[in-house]
Amino acid sequence: DNSCPPKLWIWDIEREQLDRVYIFPSHVVNRTNSFLNDLVIDSVQRIAYITDVFGAPFNGAIVSYDYAQNLSNRFADKVMCFDAADSDARNISIGSYKLYTSTA
């Protein structure tokens, strides 16, 4: 059921009450093909970053929400998506740690 628009509920921990509810516009988070998942908060800049693992036009995006401006944006690029046919996407190195994936 896609009748409920995607929302971010912001809770004030100190006052123990709801601060605000932000409804994402459809050009940022689509009701029918988005899945908002992980959330990271920059408490200094007061910006939330949320992964959208299904969102178009690519299968993956980062959605940001700026508390001070009460605005959101979407960042998506094909490099944010796994492509098994792309040899560079199969082998991941972070420092001395190496991860080898299989397409089989």
mmCIF file of N, CA and C in Angstrom, residues 36-99:
data_model
loop_
_atom_site.group_PDB
_atom_site.id
_atom_site.type_symbol
_atom_site.label_atom_id
_atom_site.label_comp_id
_atom_site.label_asym_id
_atom_site.label_seq_id
_atom_site.Cartn_x
_atom_site.Cartn_y
_atom_site.Cartn_z
ATOM 1 N N LEU A 36 13.673 3.411 1.891
ATOM 2 C CA LEU A 36 14.615 4.126 2.752
ATOM 3 C C LEU A 36 15.070 3.183 3.849
ATOM 4 N N ASN A 37 16.391 3.130 4.046
ATOM 5 C CA ASN A 37 16.930 2.083 4.901
ATOM 6 C C ASN A 37 17.808 2.650 6.010
ATOM 7 N N ASP A 38 19.079 2.783 5.767
ATOM 8 C CA ASP A 38 20.022 3.218 6.801
ATOM 9 C C ASP A 38 20.006 4.734 6.971
ATOM 10 N N LEU A 39 20.223 5.182 8.187
ATOM 11 C CA LEU A 39 20.186 6.604 8.520
ATOM 12 C C LEU A 39 21.468 6.975 9.257
ATOM 13 N N VAL A 40 22.116 8.042 8.804
ATOM 14 C CA VAL A 40 23.297 8.584 9.479
ATOM 15 C C VAL A 40 23.033 10.062 9.723
ATOM 16 N N ILE A 41 23.339 10.527 10.915
ATOM 17 C CA ILE A 41 23.059 11.922 11.270
ATOM 18 C C ILE A 41 24.361 12.666 11.541
ATOM 19 N N ASP A 42 24.531 13.795 10.872
ATOM 20 C CA ASP A 42 25.622 14.728 11.150
ATOM 21 C C ASP A 42 25.043 15.731 12.151
ATOM 22 N N SER A 43 25.368 15.545 13.423
ATOM 23 C CA SER A 43 24.759 16.380 14.471
ATOM 24 C C SER A 43 25.310 17.800 14.483
ATOM 25 N N VAL A 44 26.475 18.032 13.887
ATOM 26 C CA VAL A 44 27.037 19.382 13.814
ATOM 27 C C VAL A 44 26.319 20.191 12.732
ATOM 28 N N GLN A 45 26.233 19.623 11.526
ATOM 29 C CA GLN A 45 25.567 20.311 10.412
ATOM 30 C C GLN A 45 24.046 20.152 10.455
ATOM 31 N N ARG A 46 23.569 19.222 11.274
ATOM 32 C CA ARG A 46 22.140 18.911 11.412
ATOM 33 C C ARG A 46 21.551 18.438 10.082
ATOM 34 N N ILE A 47 22.252 17.475 9.501
ATOM 35 C CA ILE A 47 21.819 16.878 8.238
ATOM 36 C C ILE A 47 21.727 15.374 8.427
ATOM 37 N N ALA A 48 20.648 14.798 7.935
ATOM 38 C CA ALA A 48 20.478 13.348 7.954
ATOM 39 C C ALA A 48 20.735 12.816 6.552
ATOM 40 N N TYR A 49 21.424 11.689 6.479
ATOM 41 C CA TYR A 49 21.690 11.005 5.218
ATOM 42 C C TYR A 49 21.035 9.634 5.293
ATOM 43 N N ILE A 50 20.225 9.308 4.297
ATOM 44 C CA ILE A 50 19.446 8.074 4.301
ATOM 45 C C ILE A 50 19.676 7.342 2.988
ATOM 46 N N THR A 51 19.913 6.030 3.069
ATOM 47 C CA THR A 51 20.062 5.257 1.841
ATOM 48 C C THR A 51 18.688 4.901 1.284
ATOM 49 N N ASP A 52 18.595 4.942 -0.030
ATOM 50 C CA ASP A 52 17.403 4.474 -0.744
ATOM 51 C C ASP A 52 17.889 3.348 -1.651
ATOM 52 N N VAL A 53 17.623 2.110 -1.269
ATOM 53 C CA VAL A 53 18.209 0.977 -1.975
ATOM 54 C C VAL A 53 17.485 0.587 -3.257
ATOM 55 N N PHE A 54 16.271 1.082 -3.481
ATOM 56 C CA PHE A 54 15.523 0.725 -4.686
ATOM 57 C C PHE A 54 15.262 1.893 -5.617
ATOM 58 N N GLY A 55 15.507 3.089 -5.200
ATOM 59 C CA GLY A 55 15.061 4.268 -5.922
ATOM 60 C C GLY A 55 15.581 4.429 -7.336
ATOM 61 N N ALA A 56 14.729 4.941 -8.203
ATOM 62 C CA ALA A 56 15.082 5.226 -9.597
ATOM 63 C C ALA A 56 15.811 6.566 -9.650
ATOM 64 N N PRO A 57 16.579 6.888 -10.656
ATOM 65 C CA PRO A 57 16.726 6.136 -11.904
ATOM 66 C C PRO A 57 17.725 5.002 -11.787
ATOM 67 N N PHE A 58 18.510 4.947 -10.713
ATOM 68 C CA PHE A 58 19.451 3.849 -10.488
ATOM 69 C C PHE A 58 18.979 3.088 -9.262
ATOM 70 N N ASN A 59 19.399 1.867 -9.129
ATOM 71 C CA ASN A 59 19.047 1.096 -7.933
ATOM 72 C C ASN A 59 19.957 1.501 -6.791
ATOM 73 N N GLY A 60 19.698 2.646 -6.253
ATOM 74 C CA GLY A 60 20.475 3.145 -5.132
ATOM 75 C C GLY A 60 20.641 4.642 -5.186
ATOM 76 N N ALA A 61 20.547 5.266 -4.021
ATOM 77 C CA ALA A 61 20.704 6.714 -3.921
ATOM 78 C C ALA A 61 20.937 7.071 -2.460
ATOM 79 N N ILE A 62 21.404 8.278 -2.248
ATOM 80 C CA ILE A 62 21.504 8.859 -0.914
ATOM 81 C C ILE A 62 20.528 10.027 -0.870
ATOM 82 N N VAL A 63 19.681 10.020 0.128
ATOM 83 C CA VAL A 63 18.726 11.110 0.339
ATOM 84 C C VAL A 63 19.237 11.904 1.533
ATOM 85 N N SER A 64 19.295 13.225 1.389
ATOM 86 C CA SER A 64 19.721 14.056 2.518
ATOM 87 C C SER A 64 18.555 14.917 2.978
ATOM 88 N N TYR A 65 18.547 15.185 4.264
ATOM 89 C CA TYR A 65 17.553 16.084 4.847
ATOM 90 C C TYR A 65 18.296 17.109 5.692
ATOM 91 N N ASP A 66 18.102 18.388 5.373
ATOM 92 C CA ASP A 66 18.726 19.493 6.084
ATOM 93 C C ASP A 66 17.712 20.059 7.084
ATOM 94 N N TYR A 67 17.983 19.874 8.368
ATOM 95 C CA TYR A 67 17.057 20.303 9.413
ATOM 96 C C TYR A 67 16.869 21.822 9.424
ATOM 97 N N ALA A 68 17.956 22.585 9.292
ATOM 98 C CA ALA A 68 17.878 24.048 9.370
ATOM 99 C C ALA A 68 17.038 24.628 8.242
ATOM 100 N N GLN A 69 17.176 24.054 7.044
ATOM 101 C CA GLN A 69 16.427 24.562 5.887
ATOM 102 C C GLN A 69 15.118 23.817 5.663
ATOM 103 N N ASN A 70 14.933 22.702 6.369
ATOM 104 C CA ASN A 70 13.751 21.855 6.212
ATOM 105 C C ASN A 70 13.566 21.437 4.746
ATOM 106 N N LEU A 71 14.690 21.022 4.134
ATOM 107 C CA LEU A 71 14.700 20.623 2.724
ATOM 108 C C LEU A 71 15.416 19.296 2.562
ATOM 109 N N SER A 72 15.057 18.596 1.492
ATOM 110 C CA SER A 72 15.721 17.330 1.188
ATOM 111 C C SER A 72 16.209 17.332 -0.254
ATOM 112 N N ASN A 73 17.188 16.458 -0.518
ATOM 113 C CA ASN A 73 17.754 16.286 -1.855
ATOM 114 C C ASN A 73 18.040 14.819 -2.080
ATOM 115 N N ARG A 74 18.202 14.466 -3.342
ATOM 116 C CA ARG A 74 18.511 13.094 -3.733
ATOM 117 C C ARG A 74 19.793 13.096 -4.547
ATOM 118 N N PHE A 75 20.696 12.181 -4.217
ATOM 119 C CA PHE A 75 21.948 12.038 -4.948
ATOM 120 C C PHE A 75 22.022 10.610 -5.476
ATOM 121 N N ALA A 76 22.047 10.477 -6.798
ATOM 122 C CA ALA A 76 22.094 9.150 -7.412
ATOM 123 C C ALA A 76 23.020 9.187 -8.617
ATOM 124 N N ASP A 77 23.758 8.115 -8.773
ATOM 125 C CA ASP A 77 24.641 7.977 -9.917
ATOM 126 C C ASP A 77 24.879 6.488 -10.129
ATOM 127 N N LYS A 78 25.147 6.090 -11.347
ATOM 128 C CA LYS A 78 25.340 4.669 -11.632
ATOM 129 C C LYS A 78 26.526 4.078 -10.873
ATOM 130 N N VAL A 79 27.490 4.895 -10.480
ATOM 131 C CA VAL A 79 28.634 4.374 -9.724
ATOM 132 C C VAL A 79 28.241 3.932 -8.310
ATOM 133 N N MET A 80 27.045 4.295 -7.859
ATOM 134 C CA MET A 80 26.566 3.904 -6.542
ATOM 135 C C MET A 80 25.910 2.526 -6.557
ATOM 136 N N CYS A 81 25.841 1.898 -7.723
ATOM 137 C CA CYS A 81 25.144 0.622 -7.874
ATOM 138 C C CYS A 81 26.135 -0.483 -8.210
ATOM 139 N N PHE A 82 25.846 -1.672 -7.745
ATOM 140 C CA PHE A 82 26.673 -2.823 -8.054
ATOM 141 C C PHE A 82 26.314 -3.342 -9.440
ATOM 142 N N ASP A 83 27.322 -3.547 -10.253
ATOM 143 C CA ASP A 83 27.151 -4.102 -11.596
ATOM 144 C C ASP A 83 28.086 -5.301 -11.700
ATOM 145 N N ALA A 84 27.522 -6.492 -11.693
ATOM 146 C CA ALA A 84 28.333 -7.710 -11.709
ATOM 147 C C ALA A 84 29.180 -7.826 -12.962
ATOM 148 N N ALA A 85 28.755 -7.205 -14.040
ATOM 149 C CA ALA A 85 29.511 -7.280 -15.290
ATOM 150 C C ALA A 85 30.732 -6.369 -15.272
ATOM 151 N N ASP A 86 30.756 -5.435 -14.370
ATOM 152 C CA ASP A 86 31.865 -4.483 -14.275
ATOM 153 C C ASP A 86 32.954 -5.081 -13.388
ATOM 154 N N SER A 87 34.094 -5.385 -13.954
ATOM 155 C CA SER A 87 35.160 -6.052 -13.194
ATOM 156 C C SER A 87 35.631 -5.220 -12.010
ATOM 157 N N ASP A 88 35.585 -3.896 -12.119
ATOM 158 C CA ASP A 88 36.010 -3.048 -11.006
ATOM 159 C C ASP A 88 35.060 -3.162 -9.816
ATOM 160 N N ALA A 89 33.793 -3.499 -10.077
ATOM 161 C CA ALA A 89 32.808 -3.595 -9.006
ATOM 162 C C ALA A 89 32.906 -4.918 -8.251
ATOM 163 N N ARG A 90 33.626 -5.902 -8.792
ATOM 164 C CA ARG A 90 33.712 -7.209 -8.148
ATOM 165 C C ARG A 90 34.787 -7.279 -7.072
ATOM 166 N N ASN A 91 35.831 -6.512 -7.217
ATOM 167 C CA ASN A 91 36.938 -6.566 -6.267
ATOM 168 C C ASN A 91 37.050 -5.237 -5.543
ATOM 169 N N ILE A 92 36.911 -5.309 -4.227
ATOM 170 C CA ILE A 92 36.891 -4.090 -3.417
ATOM 171 C C ILE A 92 38.095 -4.092 -2.486
ATOM 172 N N SER A 93 38.831 -2.987 -2.456
ATOM 173 C CA SER A 93 39.978 -2.848 -1.562
ATOM 174 C C SER A 93 39.810 -1.597 -0.711
ATOM 175 N N ILE A 94 39.970 -1.782 0.603
ATOM 176 C CA ILE A 94 39.969 -0.661 1.535
ATOM 177 C C ILE A 94 41.227 -0.810 2.370
ATOM 178 N N GLY A 95 42.229 0.006 2.061
ATOM 179 C CA GLY A 95 43.518 -0.146 2.719
ATOM 180 C C GLY A 95 44.103 -1.509 2.397
ATOM 181 N N SER A 96 44.463 -2.273 3.415
ATOM 182 C CA SER A 96 45.011 -3.609 3.187
ATOM 183 C C SER A 96 43.928 -4.685 3.142
ATOM 184 N N TYR A 97 42.676 -4.321 3.411
ATOM 185 C CA TYR A 97 41.575 -5.278 3.387
ATOM 186 C C TYR A 97 41.065 -5.442 1.963
ATOM 187 N N LYS A 98 40.931 -6.686 1.512
ATOM 188 C CA LYS A 98 40.460 -6.950 0.157
ATOM 189 C C LYS A 98 39.254 -7.872 0.218
ATOM 190 N N LEU A 99 38.236 -7.559 -0.563
ATOM 191 C CA LEU A 99 37.026 -8.363 -0.652
ATOM 192 C C LEU A 99 36.841 -8.759 -2.114
#
